[in-house]
PDB file of C-alpha atoms in Angstrom:
ATOM      1  CA  MET A   1     -30.160 137.657 148.909  1.00 43.00           C
ATOM      2  CA  THR A   2     -33.025 136.535 150.559  1.00 44.00           C
ATOM      3  CA  THR A   3     -35.708 135.031 149.123  1.00 48.00           C
ATOM      4  CA  PRO A   4     -39.801 136.170 150.047  1.00 49.00           C
ATOM      5  CA  ALA A   5     -41.950 133.732 152.399  1.00 49.00           C
ATOM      6  CA  THR A   6     -44.394 131.463 150.003  1.00 51.00           C
ATOM      7  CA  ASP A   7     -47.566 129.522 150.979  1.00 50.00           C
ATOM      8  CA  ALA A   8     -47.548 125.640 151.445  1.00 47.00           C
ATOM      9  CA  ALA A   9     -47.290 124.996 147.520  1.00 47.00           C
ATOM     10  CA  GLY A  10     -44.726 127.544 147.341  1.00 49.00           C
ATOM     11  CA  THR A  11     -46.563 129.148 144.332  1.00 49.00           C
ATOM     12  CA  ARG A  12     -47.404 132.813 146.036  1.00 50.00           C
ATOM     13  CA  PRO A  13     -45.410 134.932 148.362  1.00 51.00           C
ATOM     14  CA  VAL A  14     -47.502 135.033 152.109  1.00 48.00           C
ATOM     15  CA  SER A  15     -47.907 138.540 151.760  1.00 48.00           C
ATOM     16  CA  GLU A  16     -49.581 138.757 148.172  1.00 48.00           C
ATOM     17  CA  PRO A  17     -53.301 139.927 148.970  1.00 49.00           C
ATOM     18  CA  LEU A  18     -56.207 137.420 147.958  1.00 48.00           C
ATOM     19  CA  ARG A  19     -56.991 139.270 144.205  1.00 51.00           C
ATOM     20  CA  SER A  20     -61.188 138.625 142.967  1.00 50.00           C
ATOM     21  CA  VAL A  21     -61.092 137.353 139.499  1.00 50.00           C
ATOM     22  CA  PRO A  22     -63.818 139.664 137.600  1.00 51.00           C
ATOM     23  CA  GLY A  23     -67.238 138.250 137.607  1.00 48.00           C
ATOM     24  CA  ARG A  24     -65.716 135.623 140.007  1.00 52.00           C
ATOM     25  CA  PRO A  25     -66.177 135.805 144.017  1.00 50.00           C
ATOM     26  CA  GLY A  26     -63.120 135.939 146.063  1.00 51.00           C
ATOM     27  CA  ARG A  27     -62.909 133.851 148.813  1.00 53.00           C
ATOM     28  CA  GLY A  28     -64.269 134.143 152.062  1.00 51.00           C
ATOM     29  CA  ARG A  29     -66.529 136.544 150.345  1.00 55.00           C
ATOM     30  CA  ARG A  30     -70.154 135.653 149.999  1.00 55.00           C
ATOM     31  CA  PRO A  31     -71.469 135.106 146.858  1.00 54.00           C
ATOM     32  CA  ARG A  32     -74.183 137.903 145.450  1.00 57.00           C
ATOM     33  CA  TRP A  33     -77.207 135.385 145.491  1.00 57.00           C
ATOM     34  CA  GLY A  34     -76.541 134.281 148.460  1.00 61.00           C
ATOM     35  CA  GLY A  35     -78.327 136.316 150.359  1.00 66.00           C
ATOM     36  CA  ARG A  36     -81.530 135.399 147.593  1.00 74.00           C
ATOM     37  CA  ARG A  37     -81.206 131.346 148.682  1.00 79.00           C
ATOM     38  CA  ALA A  38     -81.691 132.178 152.696  1.00 80.00           C
ATOM     39  CA  LEU A  39     -85.170 133.999 150.995  1.00 83.00           C
ATOM     40  CA  ILE A  40     -86.046 130.632 149.742  1.00 85.00           C
ATOM     41  CA  PRO A  41     -87.119 128.601 152.591  1.00 84.00           C
ATOM     42  CA  TRP A  42     -89.862 132.066 153.505  1.00 85.00           C
ATOM     43  CA  LEU A  43     -90.928 132.281 150.357  1.00 88.00           C
ATOM     44  CA  PHE A  44     -92.298 128.248 150.956  1.00 90.00           C
ATOM     45  CA  LEU A  45     -93.249 129.513 154.226  1.00 91.00           C
ATOM     46  CA  VAL A  46     -95.097 132.620 152.234  1.00 91.00           C
ATOM     47  CA  PRO A  47     -99.072 130.255 152.146  1.00 91.00           C
ATOM     48  CA  GLY A  48     -98.926 129.434 155.731  1.00 91.00           C
ATOM     49  CA  LEU A  49     -97.884 132.524 157.488  1.00 92.00           C
ATOM     50  CA  ILE A  50    -100.565 133.785 155.250  1.00 93.00           C
ATOM     51  CA  LEU A  51    -103.524 131.089 156.574  1.00 93.00           C
ATOM     52  CA  ALA A  52    -101.779 131.411 160.098  1.00 91.00           C
ATOM     53  CA  LEU A  53    -101.730 135.649 159.984  1.00 91.00           C
ATOM     54  CA  THR A  54    -105.130 135.721 159.124  1.00 91.00           C
ATOM     55  CA  PHE A  55    -107.110 132.372 160.552  1.00 91.00           C
ATOM     56  CA  LYS A  56    -105.123 132.672 163.934  1.00 88.00           C
ATOM     57  CA  PHE A  57    -103.469 135.215 164.868  1.00 90.00           C
ATOM     58  CA  ILE A  58    -105.896 137.632 163.645  1.00 92.00           C
ATOM     59  CA  PRO A  59    -108.680 137.052 165.452  1.00 90.00           C
ATOM     60  CA  MET A  60    -106.403 136.789 168.229  1.00 90.00           C
ATOM     61  CA  ILE A  61    -105.976 140.068 168.614  1.00 92.00           C
ATOM     62  CA  GLU A  62    -109.665 140.789 167.667  1.00 91.00           C
ATOM     63  CA  GLY A  63    -111.100 138.703 170.389  1.00 89.00           C
ATOM     64  CA  PHE A  64    -108.694 140.970 173.040  1.00 91.00           C
ATOM     65  CA  ARG A  65    -110.275 143.633 171.365  1.00 91.00           C
ATOM     66  CA  MET A  66    -113.792 142.801 171.657  1.00 90.00           C
ATOM     67  CA  SER A  67    -112.819 141.841 175.470  1.00 90.00           C
ATOM     68  CA  VAL A  68    -113.496 145.108 176.523  1.00 91.00           C
ATOM     69  CA  PHE A  69    -114.920 145.817 174.445  1.00 90.00           C
ATOM     70  CA  GLU A  70    -119.602 145.761 174.808  1.00 89.00           C
ATOM     71  CA  VAL A  71    -120.147 144.409 171.116  1.00 86.00           C
ATOM     72  CA  ARG A  72    -123.235 145.775 169.195  1.00 84.00           C
ATOM     73  CA  PRO A  73    -122.966 144.832 166.158  1.00 82.00           C
ATOM     74  CA  PHE A  74    -123.808 147.704 163.426  1.00 80.00           C
ATOM     75  CA  LEU A  75    -124.467 149.935 166.147  1.00 82.00           C
ATOM     76  CA  GLY A  76    -121.422 150.433 167.618  1.00 83.00           C
ATOM     77  CA  ASP A  77    -119.167 149.162 169.991  1.00 84.00           C
ATOM     78  CA  ILE A  78    -118.830 150.761 174.020  1.00 86.00           C
ATOM     79  CA  PHE A  79    -115.552 150.564 175.889  1.00 89.00           C
ATOM     80  CA  VAL A  80    -116.527 149.019 179.279  1.00 88.00           C
ATOM     81  CA  GLY A  81    -112.368 148.278 180.245  1.00 85.00           C
ATOM     82  CA  PHE A  82    -112.369 145.209 182.647  1.00 88.00           C
ATOM     83  CA  ASP A  83    -116.098 144.193 183.332  1.00 90.00           C
ATOM     84  CA  ASN A  84    -116.488 141.499 180.640  1.00 90.00           C
ATOM     85  CA  TYR A  85    -113.327 140.601 183.313  1.00 92.00           C
ATOM     86  CA  ALA A  86    -115.716 140.821 186.389  1.00 91.00           C
ATOM     87  CA  ALA A  87    -118.895 139.519 184.666  1.00 90.00           C
ATOM     88  CA  VAL A  88    -117.494 136.759 183.816  1.00 88.00           C
ATOM     89  CA  LEU A  89    -115.413 135.888 187.084  1.00 89.00           C
ATOM     90  CA  GLY A  90    -119.408 136.354 188.762  1.00 89.00           C
ATOM     91  CA  ASP A  91    -120.372 134.281 187.162  1.00 87.00           C
ATOM     92  CA  SER A  92    -122.100 131.218 189.130  1.00 89.00           C
ATOM     93  CA  ARG A  93    -122.610 129.218 185.922  1.00 89.00           C
ATOM     94  CA  PHE A  94    -118.792 130.161 184.557  1.00 88.00           C
ATOM     95  CA  GLN A  95    -117.711 129.208 188.177  1.00 90.00           C
ATOM     96  CA  ASP A  96    -119.693 126.030 187.881  1.00 90.00           C
ATOM     97  CA  ALA A  97    -117.387 125.072 184.574  1.00 90.00           C
ATOM     98  CA  PHE A  98    -114.261 125.562 185.792  1.00 90.00           C
ATOM     99  CA  ARG A  99    -115.015 123.486 188.652  1.00 91.00           C
ATOM    100  CA  HIS A 100    -116.567 120.720 185.808  1.00 91.00           C
ATOM    101  CA  THR A 101    -112.981 121.283 183.756  1.00 90.00           C
ATOM    102  CA  ILE A 102    -110.739 121.744 186.610  1.00 89.00           C
ATOM    103  CA  PHE A 103    -112.098 117.857 187.256  1.00 91.00           C
ATOM    104  CA  LEU A 104    -111.729 116.416 184.002  1.00 90.00           C
ATOM    105  CA  ALA A 105    -109.041 117.548 183.714  1.00 87.00           C
ATOM    106  CA  VAL A 106    -107.703 116.450 186.965  1.00 89.00           C
ATOM    107  CA  VAL A 107    -109.030 112.657 186.606  1.00 91.00           C
ATOM    108  CA  GLN A 108    -108.854 112.192 182.177  1.00 89.00           C
ATOM    109  CA  THR A 109    -104.777 112.724 182.849  1.00 87.00           C
ATOM    110  CA  THR A 110    -104.390 110.974 185.490  1.00 89.00           C
ATOM    111  CA  GLY A 111    -106.050 108.053 183.631  1.00 90.00           C
ATOM    112  CA  ALA A 112    -104.658 108.409 180.559  1.00 89.00           C
ATOM    113  CA  LEU A 113    -101.726 108.575 181.192  1.00 88.00           C
ATOM    114  CA  VAL A 114    -101.882 104.815 183.766  1.00 89.00           C
ATOM    115  CA  LEU A 115    -103.491 103.819 180.826  1.00 90.00           C
ATOM    116  CA  GLY A 116    -100.746 105.012 178.176  1.00 88.00           C
ATOM    117  CA  ALA A 117     -98.510 103.102 180.114  1.00 87.00           C
ATOM    118  CA  LEU A 118     -99.535 100.572 180.784  1.00 88.00           C
ATOM    119  CA  LEU A 119    -100.538  99.825 177.025  1.00 88.00           C
ATOM    120  CA  ALA A 120     -97.048 100.696 176.046  1.00 86.00           C
ATOM    121  CA  LEU A 121     -95.470  97.914 178.866  1.00 84.00           C
ATOM    122  CA  LEU A 122     -98.369  95.687 177.234  1.00 85.00           C
ATOM    123  CA  LEU A 123     -97.096  96.271 173.692  1.00 82.00           C
ATOM    124  CA  GLU A 124     -93.367  97.480 173.473  1.00 78.00           C
ATOM    125  CA  GLY A 125     -91.706  95.098 171.619  1.00 73.00           C
ATOM    126  CA  GLN A 126     -89.388  94.210 167.986  1.00 70.00           C
ATOM    127  CA  THR A 127     -91.625  92.028 167.280  1.00 72.00           C
ATOM    128  CA  ARG A 128     -93.405  93.023 163.512  1.00 71.00           C
ATOM    129  CA  ARG A 129     -96.739  91.528 165.184  1.00 73.00           C
ATOM    130  CA  LEU A 130     -97.272  93.797 167.201  1.00 76.00           C
ATOM    131  CA  TRP A 131     -97.143  96.846 164.484  1.00 77.00           C
ATOM    132  CA  LEU A 132    -101.281  95.516 163.616  1.00 79.00           C
ATOM    133  CA  VAL A 133    -102.492  95.689 167.312  1.00 80.00           C
ATOM    134  CA  ARG A 134    -100.787  99.312 167.708  1.00 80.00           C
ATOM    135  CA  THR A 135    -102.620 100.935 164.895  1.00 80.00           C
ATOM    136  CA  GLY A 136    -105.685  98.514 166.323  1.00 80.00           C
ATOM    137  CA  VAL A 137    -105.082 100.492 169.695  1.00 81.00           C
ATOM    138  CA  PHE A 138    -104.335 104.193 168.138  1.00 82.00           C
ATOM    139  CA  LEU A 139    -107.233 104.681 165.725  1.00 82.00           C
ATOM    140  CA  PRO A 140    -108.894 106.368 168.475  1.00 81.00           C
ATOM    141  CA  VAL A 141    -106.738 108.760 167.279  1.00 81.00           C
ATOM    142  CA  VAL A 142    -107.303 109.358 164.597  1.00 83.00           C
ATOM    143  CA  THR A 143    -110.772 109.978 164.611  1.00 83.00           C
ATOM    144  CA  ALA A 144    -112.666 112.620 164.191  1.00 86.00           C
ATOM    145  CA  ILE A 145    -114.079 113.515 168.380  1.00 85.00           C
ATOM    146  CA  ALA A 146    -117.509 114.412 166.681  1.00 87.00           C
ATOM    147  CA  VAL A 147    -117.780 110.547 165.548  1.00 89.00           C
ATOM    148  CA  VAL A 148    -116.402 109.314 168.906  1.00 87.00           C
ATOM    149  CA  GLY A 149    -118.845 111.354 170.927  1.00 87.00           C
ATOM    150  CA  GLU A 150    -121.459 110.413 168.839  1.00 88.00           C
ATOM    151  CA  ILE A 151    -120.407 106.269 168.751  1.00 89.00           C
ATOM    152  CA  TRP A 152    -119.884 106.521 173.243  1.00 89.00           C
ATOM    153  CA  ARG A 153    -124.216 108.445 173.161  1.00 89.00           C
ATOM    154  CA  ILE A 154    -125.265 105.448 171.855  1.00 89.00           C
ATOM    155  CA  LEU A 155    -123.651 103.323 173.915  1.00 89.00           C
ATOM    156  CA  TYR A 156    -124.973 105.208 176.780  1.00 88.00           C
ATOM    157  CA  PHE A 157    -128.197 105.513 175.655  1.00 86.00           C
ATOM    158  CA  PRO A 158    -130.140 105.199 178.933  1.00 84.00           C
ATOM    159  CA  THR A 159    -132.637 102.273 178.598  1.00 80.00           C
ATOM    160  CA  GLU A 160    -131.750  99.175 178.174  1.00 79.00           C
ATOM    161  CA  ALA A 161    -132.439  98.747 174.624  1.00 80.00           C
ATOM    162  CA  GLY A 162    -128.715 100.805 174.565  1.00 83.00           C
ATOM    163  CA  PHE A 163    -125.818  98.385 174.137  1.00 87.00           C
ATOM    164  CA  ILE A 164    -123.880  98.981 177.329  1.00 89.00           C
ATOM    165  CA  ASN A 165    -127.471  98.279 179.456  1.00 87.00           C
ATOM    166  CA  SER A 166    -127.827  95.171 177.815  1.00 89.00           C
ATOM    167  CA  VAL A 167    -124.687  93.906 178.396  1.00 89.00           C
ATOM    168  CA  LEU A 168    -125.271  94.779 182.167  1.00 88.00           C
ATOM    169  CA  THR A 169    -128.844  93.390 181.998  1.00 87.00           C
ATOM    170  CA  THR A 170    -127.304  90.304 180.790  1.00 87.00           C
ATOM    171  CA  LEU A 171    -125.079  90.083 183.548  1.00 87.00           C
ATOM    172  CA  GLY A 172    -127.499  91.132 186.260  1.00 85.00           C
ATOM    173  CA  LEU A 173    -126.906  93.885 186.413  1.00 86.00           C
ATOM    174  CA  PRO A 174    -129.560  97.030 186.885  1.00 85.00           C
ATOM    175  CA  ALA A 175    -129.276  99.508 183.930  1.00 83.00           C
ATOM    176  CA  GLN A 176    -127.717 102.570 184.607  1.00 85.00           C
ATOM    177  CA  GLN A 177    -128.864 106.944 183.101  1.00 86.00           C
ATOM    178  CA  PHE A 178    -125.231 107.459 182.337  1.00 86.00           C
ATOM    179  CA  LEU A 179    -125.614 110.885 181.165  1.00 86.00           C
ATOM    180  CA  SER A 180    -129.303 111.447 182.318  1.00 86.00           C
ATOM    181  CA  ASP A 181    -128.175 111.643 185.384  1.00 86.00           C
ATOM    182  CA  PRO A 182    -126.366 114.650 186.636  1.00 88.00           C
ATOM    183  CA  ASN A 183    -124.479 113.374 189.415  1.00 87.00           C
ATOM    184  CA  THR A 184    -122.546 110.900 187.143  1.00 87.00           C
ATOM    185  CA  ALA A 185    -122.752 112.151 184.129  1.00 90.00           C
ATOM    186  CA  LEU A 186    -119.573 114.029 184.164  1.00 90.00           C
ATOM    187  CA  TRP A 187    -118.186 110.650 185.481  1.00 92.00           C
ATOM    188  CA  TRP A 188    -118.711 108.992 182.377  1.00 91.00           C
ATOM    189  CA  VAL A 189    -117.835 112.143 180.289  1.00 91.00           C
ATOM    190  CA  ALA A 190    -114.284 111.149 181.751  1.00 91.00           C
ATOM    191  CA  VAL A 191    -114.132 107.519 181.036  1.00 91.00           C
ATOM    192  CA  VAL A 192    -114.254 109.060 176.628  1.00 90.00           C
ATOM    193  CA  GLY A 193    -111.656 111.379 177.255  1.00 89.00           C
ATOM    194  CA  ILE A 194    -109.158 108.404 179.148  1.00 90.00           C
ATOM    195  CA  TRP A 195    -110.628 106.643 176.288  1.00 89.00           C
ATOM    196  CA  THR A 196    -109.511 108.746 173.224  1.00 88.00           C
ATOM    197  CA  ALA A 197    -106.054 110.054 175.547  1.00 88.00           C
ATOM    198  CA  ALA A 198    -104.876 106.842 176.899  1.00 88.00           C
ATOM    199  CA  PRO A 199    -103.556 105.342 172.202  1.00 88.00           C
ATOM    200  CA  TYR A 200    -102.030 109.305 172.121  1.00 87.00           C
ATOM    201  CA  ASN A 201    -100.423 108.846 175.728  1.00 87.00           C
ATOM    202  CA  MET A 202     -98.638 105.595 174.327  1.00 87.00           C
ATOM    203  CA  VAL A 203     -96.749 105.933 171.632  1.00 86.00           C
ATOM    204  CA  ILE A 204     -95.402 108.462 173.180  1.00 87.00           C
ATOM    205  CA  ILE A 205     -93.955 107.120 176.093  1.00 86.00           C
ATOM    206  CA  LEU A 206     -93.500 103.815 173.709  1.00 85.00           C
ATOM    207  CA  ALA A 207     -91.213 106.459 172.213  1.00 84.00           C
ATOM    208  CA  GLY A 208     -89.569 107.159 175.477  1.00 82.00           C
ATOM    209  CA  LEU A 209     -89.309 103.726 175.556  1.00 82.00           C
ATOM    210  CA  THR A 210     -87.037 102.923 172.818  1.00 80.00           C
ATOM    211  CA  GLY A 211     -84.458 105.176 174.541  1.00 78.00           C
ATOM    212  CA  VAL A 212     -84.286 102.541 177.406  1.00 78.00           C
ATOM    213  CA  ASN A 213     -80.145 101.186 177.091  1.00 77.00           C
ATOM    214  CA  ARG A 214     -81.182  97.610 176.944  1.00 76.00           C
ATOM    215  CA  GLU A 215     -78.524  96.674 179.498  1.00 79.00           C
ATOM    216  CA  LEU A 216     -79.309  97.835 181.927  1.00 80.00           C
ATOM    217  CA  TYR A 217     -82.140  95.871 182.099  1.00 77.00           C
ATOM    218  CA  GLU A 218     -79.816  92.783 181.727  1.00 78.00           C
ATOM    219  CA  SER A 219     -77.664  93.973 184.815  1.00 82.00           C
ATOM    220  CA  ALA A 220     -80.719  94.406 186.591  1.00 81.00           C
ATOM    221  CA  ALA A 221     -81.365  90.784 185.318  1.00 79.00           C
ATOM    222  CA  VAL A 222     -78.197  89.482 186.585  1.00 81.00           C
ATOM    223  CA  ASP A 223     -78.357  91.052 190.343  1.00 80.00           C
ATOM    224  CA  GLY A 224     -82.191  89.628 190.527  1.00 77.00           C
ATOM    225  CA  ALA A 225     -84.269  92.731 190.123  1.00 78.00           C
ATOM    226  CA  ASN A 226     -87.752  91.973 189.987  1.00 79.00           C
ATOM    227  CA  THR A 227     -90.213  93.524 187.237  1.00 78.00           C
ATOM    228  CA  LEU A 228     -90.762  95.722 189.429  1.00 81.00           C
ATOM    229  CA  GLN A 229     -87.743  96.910 190.705  1.00 82.00           C
ATOM    230  CA  ARG A 230     -86.734  97.135 187.195  1.00 79.00           C
ATOM    231  CA  LEU A 231     -89.903  99.483 186.777  1.00 80.00           C
ATOM    232  CA  ARG A 232     -89.376 101.318 189.089  1.00 81.00           C
ATOM    233  CA  SER A 233     -85.275 102.079 189.060  1.00 81.00           C
ATOM    234  CA  ILE A 234     -84.869 102.254 184.833  1.00 81.00           C
ATOM    235  CA  VAL A 235     -88.143 102.519 183.359  1.00 81.00           C
ATOM    236  CA  LEU A 236     -90.345 105.518 185.432  1.00 81.00           C
ATOM    237  CA  PRO A 237     -86.627 107.468 185.665  1.00 81.00           C
ATOM    238  CA  ALA A 238     -86.423 107.194 182.014  1.00 80.00           C
ATOM    239  CA  LEU A 239     -90.131 108.062 181.108  1.00 81.00           C
ATOM    240  CA  ARG A 240     -89.420 111.262 182.808  1.00 80.00           C
ATOM    241  CA  PRO A 241     -89.241 114.051 179.396  1.00 81.00           C
ATOM    242  CA  ALA A 242     -91.408 111.906 177.418  1.00 82.00           C
ATOM    243  CA  VAL A 243     -93.769 111.766 181.148  1.00 83.00           C
ATOM    244  CA  SER A 244     -93.111 116.259 180.632  1.00 80.00           C
ATOM    245  CA  VAL A 245     -95.033 115.954 177.097  1.00 82.00           C
ATOM    246  CA  VAL A 246     -97.917 114.116 177.946  1.00 84.00           C
ATOM    247  CA  LEU A 247     -98.933 116.290 180.965  1.00 82.00           C
ATOM    248  CA  THR A 248     -97.991 119.492 179.289  1.00 80.00           C
ATOM    249  CA  LEU A 249    -100.335 118.495 176.366  1.00 83.00           C
ATOM    250  CA  ALA A 250    -103.032 117.036 178.638  1.00 82.00           C
ATOM    251  CA  ALA A 251    -103.236 120.083 180.331  1.00 77.00           C
ATOM    252  CA  ILE A 252    -103.610 121.966 177.149  1.00 81.00           C
ATOM    253  CA  ARG A 253    -106.314 119.091 175.802  1.00 82.00           C
ATOM    254  CA  SER A 254    -108.464 119.336 178.482  1.00 80.00           C
ATOM    255  CA  LEU A 255    -108.990 123.239 179.101  1.00 81.00           C
ATOM    256  CA  ARG A 256    -110.094 123.202 175.050  1.00 82.00           C
ATOM    257  CA  MET A 257    -111.818 120.515 175.754  1.00 86.00           C
ATOM    258  CA  PHE A 258    -115.193 120.900 173.670  1.00 88.00           C
ATOM    259  CA  THR A 259    -116.394 119.031 170.853  1.00 87.00           C
ATOM    260  CA  GLU A 260    -116.739 115.771 172.633  1.00 85.00           C
ATOM    261  CA  ILE A 261    -119.069 117.577 175.600  1.00 88.00           C
ATOM    262  CA  TYR A 262    -121.045 119.692 172.960  1.00 88.00           C
ATOM    263  CA  VAL A 263    -121.792 115.887 170.941  1.00 88.00           C
ATOM    264  CA  LEU A 264    -122.092 113.675 174.347  1.00 87.00           C
ATOM    265  CA  THR A 265    -124.436 116.293 176.373  1.00 87.00           C
ATOM    266  CA  GLY A 266    -124.170 119.599 175.480  1.00 84.00           C
ATOM    267  CA  GLY A 267    -123.437 120.669 178.699  1.00 83.00           C
ATOM    268  CA  GLY A 268    -126.000 119.247 180.368  1.00 79.00           C
ATOM    269  CA  PRO A 269    -128.327 117.580 181.932  1.00 86.00           C
ATOM    270  CA  ALA A 270    -128.632 121.037 184.255  1.00 82.00           C
ATOM    271  CA  GLY A 271    -124.555 122.043 183.509  1.00 84.00           C
ATOM    272  CA  SER A 272    -123.457 119.032 185.234  1.00 87.00           C
ATOM    273  CA  THR A 273    -120.665 119.079 182.088  1.00 89.00           C
ATOM    274  CA  GLU A 274    -120.440 122.203 181.439  1.00 90.00           C
ATOM    275  CA  VAL A 275    -116.531 123.473 180.884  1.00 90.00           C
ATOM    276  CA  TRP A 276    -114.306 126.055 179.925  1.00 89.00           C
ATOM    277  CA  MET A 277    -115.029 126.199 176.176  1.00 89.00           C
ATOM    278  CA  THR A 278    -118.855 125.346 175.975  1.00 90.00           C
ATOM    279  CA  ARG A 279    -119.679 128.004 178.570  1.00 89.00           C
ATOM    280  CA  VAL A 280    -117.926 130.456 176.443  1.00 90.00           C
ATOM    281  CA  TYR A 281    -119.870 128.777 173.472  1.00 90.00           C
ATOM    282  CA  SER A 282    -123.594 129.357 174.936  1.00 89.00           C
ATOM    283  CA  LEU A 283    -121.874 133.188 176.245  1.00 88.00           C
ATOM    284  CA  GLY A 284    -121.273 134.356 173.000  1.00 88.00           C
ATOM    285  CA  PHE A 285    -123.133 132.476 171.031  1.00 87.00           C
ATOM    286  CA  ASN A 286    -126.628 131.747 172.821  1.00 86.00           C
ATOM    287  CA  SER A 287    -126.846 134.296 174.891  1.00 86.00           C
ATOM    288  CA  ASN A 288    -125.396 136.724 172.009  1.00 86.00           C
ATOM    289  CA  ASP A 289    -122.266 138.408 174.324  1.00 87.00           C
ATOM    290  CA  LEU A 290    -119.551 138.681 172.739  1.00 89.00           C
ATOM    291  CA  GLY A 291    -117.613 140.413 174.899  1.00 90.00           C
ATOM    292  CA  VAL A 292    -118.227 138.935 178.381  1.00 91.00           C
ATOM    293  CA  ALA A 293    -117.378 135.320 175.503  1.00 91.00           C
ATOM    294  CA  SER A 294    -113.880 136.827 174.274  1.00 92.00           C
ATOM    295  CA  ALA A 295    -112.918 137.677 177.940  1.00 92.00           C
ATOM    296  CA  ALA A 296    -113.981 133.917 179.042  1.00 91.00           C
ATOM    297  CA  SER A 297    -111.692 133.249 175.990  1.00 91.00           C
ATOM    298  CA  VAL A 298    -108.912 135.765 177.243  1.00 92.00           C
ATOM    299  CA  LEU A 299    -108.617 134.042 180.454  1.00 91.00           C
ATOM    300  CA  LEU A 300    -108.534 130.438 179.064  1.00 88.00           C
ATOM    301  CA  LEU A 301    -105.672 131.882 177.147  1.00 89.00           C
ATOM    302  CA  ILE A 302    -104.329 133.569 180.348  1.00 90.00           C
ATOM    303  CA  THR A 303    -104.303 129.648 182.336  1.00 87.00           C
ATOM    304  CA  THR A 304    -102.869 127.710 179.625  1.00 85.00           C
ATOM    305  CA  LEU A 305    -100.242 130.263 178.806  1.00 86.00           C
ATOM    306  CA  ALA A 306     -99.826 129.224 183.236  1.00 87.00           C
ATOM    307  CA  LEU A 307    -100.625 125.853 182.834  1.00 81.00           C
ATOM    308  CA  THR A 308     -97.942 124.534 180.518  1.00 79.00           C
ATOM    309  CA  ILE A 309     -94.964 127.010 182.038  1.00 84.00           C
ATOM    310  CA  GLY A 310     -96.193 125.367 185.275  1.00 82.00           C
ATOM    311  CA  VAL A 311     -95.961 121.794 184.450  1.00 75.00           C
ATOM    312  CA  ARG A 312     -92.732 122.704 181.848  1.00 74.00           C
ATOM    313  CA  VAL A 313     -91.052 124.762 184.545  1.00 80.00           C
ATOM    314  CA  LEU A 314     -92.041 121.322 187.579  1.00 77.00           C
ATOM    315  CA  THR A 315     -90.513 118.411 184.923  1.00 70.00           C
ATOM    316  CA  SER A 316     -88.018 120.651 184.398  1.00 71.00           C
ATOM    317  CA  ARG A 317     -86.225 120.684 187.789  1.00 69.00           C
ATOM    318  CA  LYS A 318     -87.279 117.259 188.830  1.00 63.00           C
ATOM    319  CA  GLU A 319     -85.233 116.066 185.536  1.00 62.00           C
ATOM    320  CA  SER A 320     -82.326 118.195 186.687  1.00 64.00           C
ATOM    321  CA  ARG A 321     -81.973 116.710 189.576  1.00 62.00           C
TER     322      ARG A 321
END
């Protein structure tokens, strides 16, 4: 006579199916309230989703619609197809603004990346005293851009009474026109952008430096490598992911630059500092040409997406090598 096989505890035959006790969920069966629990995170997200939908996505969709219409408030819009896009691309002021935007993107991104890397290398360390210095260096990032622009506008005051000009005069140098000179105004605007963005880049690069294995420094020192060799062979390869993030954010920030330009120069003198966003503003609110301004905004969105994807693809290829 054979006895039926039982489980490890010897209390129940293996062939006997599991039975669920009434009022208690069976083993392996998802409890009824599991679906409700999954909804709880979404309930917390609902206020944020409503705000994003109201103030971001619906205006974005409305901008796409307006870009193919001649917008006439209270008179009815007229469909014009892609004429607004052709008007934007044929606008000489928009072409100048596009060149100024590219110039600032290249100069500010390069300058802020180099300065941020230097600050990160100088302020890297475990000493607690560096915390205060890092906080002081990071202050421009947490300061409102309008406040930063106003401070620099006062510093750039183009007479001998201005702060920077008074310093130059004390050193025996001639006073500068700064933002009042159409030939140099864009360079001085770039200086403000570098000063504002460098601390932000510093934080990202500092985070990248913390991931470097300290044993590599010690091994390189034992092998007799100098500072430049360690920087080229250890630090720079380890910072590629951080530099990728910095370049992506800098590209987006450069194309969307508006507040500092508007506060510092308003796009002047003679349009020498006008950029993409200030041109969109002047088209929409000064010329009241909302359709063309919407088309310029859509082009800005497409350019930002293309540039972001391009930077990510290039940097990911270098990282995979």
